[in-house]
Amino acid sequence: MTDQPSLQIEIVSPDGSVYAGPVAMVVAPGVEGELGILPHHEALVTLLAIGETRVRRLDGEWEHFATGIGYLQVLFDKVLCVVDQAE
C-alpha cells in the first residue's frame, strides 16, 4: 500500500475542537470564493465566510461542517480553521 500525501487539520470554535486529524483535502468558504487546500500547499492565512467546510478523509469519504466566519491558516501541511461556530 502506498502512503498518500496528507494534511493535518483542526477545526476549532469557541466550544472547542470540532474536528482534528489527517485528511487528503480541505475545501473552505473564503470571503472571495471557495478555497481548495491539498498537501504541500503554499503557506496561507485567509479570512473565511459563513458556509460549508468540507474535508476529504484519507479513506475518500467527505465530512461536512456548517461553519461561521473566521480564518484559515496553512503552514507545513497543517491547516488550522478557527471559526465563530461549527457543527
CSV table of N, CA and C in Angstrom, one decimal, residues 3-49:
chain,number,residue,atom,x,y,z
A,3,ASP,N,1.7,5.2,0.7
A,3,ASP,CA,1.3,6.3,1.6
A,3,ASP,C,0.9,7.4,0.7
A,4,GLN,N,-0.3,7.9,0.9
A,4,GLN,CA,-0.7,9.1,0.2
A,4,GLN,C,-0.4,10.4,1.0
A,5,PRO,N,-0.1,11.5,0.3
A,5,PRO,CA,0.2,12.7,1.0
A,5,PRO,C,-1.1,13.1,1.8
A,6,SER,N,-0.8,13.8,2.9
A,6,SER,CA,-2.0,14.2,3.7
A,6,SER,C,-1.7,15.6,4.4
A,7,LEU,N,-2.8,16.1,4.9
A,7,LEU,CA,-2.7,17.4,5.7
A,7,LEU,C,-3.2,17.0,7.1
A,8,GLN,N,-2.8,17.7,8.0
A,8,GLN,CA,-3.3,17.6,9.4
A,8,GLN,C,-4.2,18.8,9.6
A,9,ILE,N,-5.5,18.6,9.9
A,9,ILE,CA,-6.4,19.7,10.1
A,9,ILE,C,-7.0,19.7,11.5
A,10,GLU,N,-7.2,21.0,11.9
A,10,GLU,CA,-8.0,21.1,13.1
A,10,GLU,C,-9.0,22.2,12.9
A,11,ILE,N,-10.3,22.0,13.1
A,11,ILE,CA,-11.4,23.0,13.0
A,11,ILE,C,-11.8,23.3,14.5
A,12,VAL,N,-11.6,24.6,14.8
A,12,VAL,CA,-11.8,25.0,16.2
A,12,VAL,C,-12.9,26.1,16.3
A,13,SER,N,-13.8,26.0,17.2
A,13,SER,CA,-14.8,27.0,17.5
A,13,SER,C,-14.7,27.4,19.0
A,14,PRO,N,-15.4,28.4,19.5
A,14,PRO,CA,-15.3,28.7,20.9
A,14,PRO,C,-15.7,27.5,21.8
A,15,ASP,N,-16.5,26.6,21.3
A,15,ASP,CA,-16.9,25.4,22.1
A,15,ASP,C,-15.8,24.4,22.1
A,16,GLY,N,-14.7,24.5,21.4
A,16,GLY,CA,-13.6,23.6,21.4
A,16,GLY,C,-13.3,23.0,20.0
A,17,SER,N,-12.5,22.0,20.0
A,17,SER,CA,-12.2,21.3,18.7
A,17,SER,C,-13.4,20.6,18.2
A,18,VAL,N,-13.7,20.8,16.9
A,18,VAL,CA,-14.8,20.2,16.2
A,18,VAL,C,-14.3,19.0,15.4
A,19,TYR,N,-13.2,19.1,14.8
A,19,TYR,CA,-12.6,18.0,14.0
A,19,TYR,C,-11.1,18.2,14.0
A,20,ALA,N,-10.4,17.0,14.1
A,20,ALA,CA,-9.0,17.1,14.0
A,20,ALA,C,-8.5,15.7,13.5
A,21,GLY,N,-7.5,15.8,12.6
A,21,GLY,CA,-7.0,14.5,12.1
A,21,GLY,C,-6.4,14.7,10.7
A,22,PRO,N,-5.8,13.6,10.2
A,22,PRO,CA,-5.2,13.7,8.9
A,22,PRO,C,-6.3,13.6,7.8
A,23,VAL,N,-6.2,14.4,6.7
A,23,VAL,CA,-7.1,14.4,5.6
A,23,VAL,C,-6.4,14.5,4.3
A,24,ALA,N,-7.1,14.2,3.2
A,24,ALA,CA,-6.5,14.3,1.9
A,24,ALA,C,-6.7,15.7,1.3
A,25,MET,N,-7.8,16.4,1.7
A,25,MET,CA,-8.1,17.7,1.1
A,25,MET,C,-9.0,18.5,2.0
A,26,VAL,N,-9.0,19.8,1.9
A,26,VAL,CA,-9.8,20.7,2.7
A,26,VAL,C,-10.5,21.7,1.6
A,27,VAL,N,-11.8,21.9,1.7
A,27,VAL,CA,-12.4,22.9,0.9
A,27,VAL,C,-13.2,23.8,1.9
A,28,ALA,N,-12.9,25.1,1.8
A,28,ALA,CA,-13.4,26.0,2.8
A,28,ALA,C,-14.0,27.3,2.1
A,29,PRO,N,-15.0,27.9,2.7
A,29,PRO,CA,-15.6,29.1,2.1
A,29,PRO,C,-14.8,30.4,2.4
A,30,GLY,N,-13.9,30.8,1.5
A,30,GLY,CA,-13.2,32.0,1.7
A,30,GLY,C,-14.1,33.2,1.4
A,31,VAL,N,-13.7,34.4,1.8
A,31,VAL,CA,-14.5,35.6,1.6
A,31,VAL,C,-14.6,36.0,0.1
A,32,GLU,N,-13.6,35.5,-0.7
A,32,GLU,CA,-13.6,35.8,-2.1
A,32,GLU,C,-13.9,34.5,-3.0
A,33,GLY,N,-14.4,33.5,-2.4
A,33,GLY,CA,-14.7,32.3,-3.1
A,33,GLY,C,-14.2,31.1,-2.3
A,34,GLU,N,-14.5,29.9,-2.9
A,34,GLU,CA,-14.2,28.6,-2.2
A,34,GLU,C,-12.7,28.4,-2.4
A,35,LEU,N,-12.0,27.8,-1.3
A,35,LEU,CA,-10.6,27.5,-1.3
A,35,LEU,C,-10.4,26.0,-1.3
A,36,GLY,N,-9.6,25.5,-2.1
A,36,GLY,CA,-9.2,24.1,-2.1
A,36,GLY,C,-7.8,23.9,-1.6
A,37,ILE,N,-7.6,23.2,-0.5
A,37,ILE,CA,-6.2,23.0,0.0
A,37,ILE,C,-5.8,21.5,-0.1
A,38,LEU,N,-4.7,21.3,-0.7
A,38,LEU,CA,-4.1,20.0,-0.9
A,38,LEU,C,-2.8,19.9,-0.2
A,39,PRO,N,-2.3,18.7,0.0
A,39,PRO,CA,-0.9,18.6,0.6
A,39,PRO,C,0.1,19.4,-0.1
A,40,HIS,N,1.1,20.0,0.6
A,40,HIS,CA,2.2,20.8,0.0
A,40,HIS,C,1.7,22.1,-0.5
A,41,HIS,N,0.5,22.6,0.0
A,41,HIS,CA,0.0,23.9,-0.4
A,41,HIS,C,1.0,25.0,0.2
A,42,GLU,N,1.1,26.1,-0.5
A,42,GLU,CA,1.8,27.2,-0.1
A,42,GLU,C,1.3,27.8,1.2
A,43,ALA,N,2.1,28.3,2.1
A,43,ALA,CA,1.7,28.9,3.3
A,43,ALA,C,0.6,30.0,3.0
A,44,LEU,N,-0.4,30.1,3.9
A,44,LEU,CA,-1.5,30.9,3.6
A,44,LEU,C,-2.2,31.3,4.9
A,45,VAL,N,-2.7,32.5,5.0
A,45,VAL,CA,-3.7,32.9,6.0
A,45,VAL,C,-4.7,33.7,5.3
A,46,THR,N,-6.0,33.3,5.5
A,46,THR,CA,-7.1,34.0,4.8
A,46,THR,C,-8.3,34.0,5.7
A,47,LEU,N,-9.2,34.9,5.4
A,47,LEU,CA,-10.5,35.1,6.1
A,47,LEU,C,-11.5,34.1,5.5
A,48,LEU,N,-12.4,33.6,6.4
A,48,LEU,CA,-13.4,32.6,6.0
A,48,LEU,C,-14.8,33.3,6.1
A,49,ALA,N,-15.7,33.0,5.2
A,49,ALA,CA,-17.0,33.4,5.2
A,49,ALA,C,-17.9,32.3,5.8
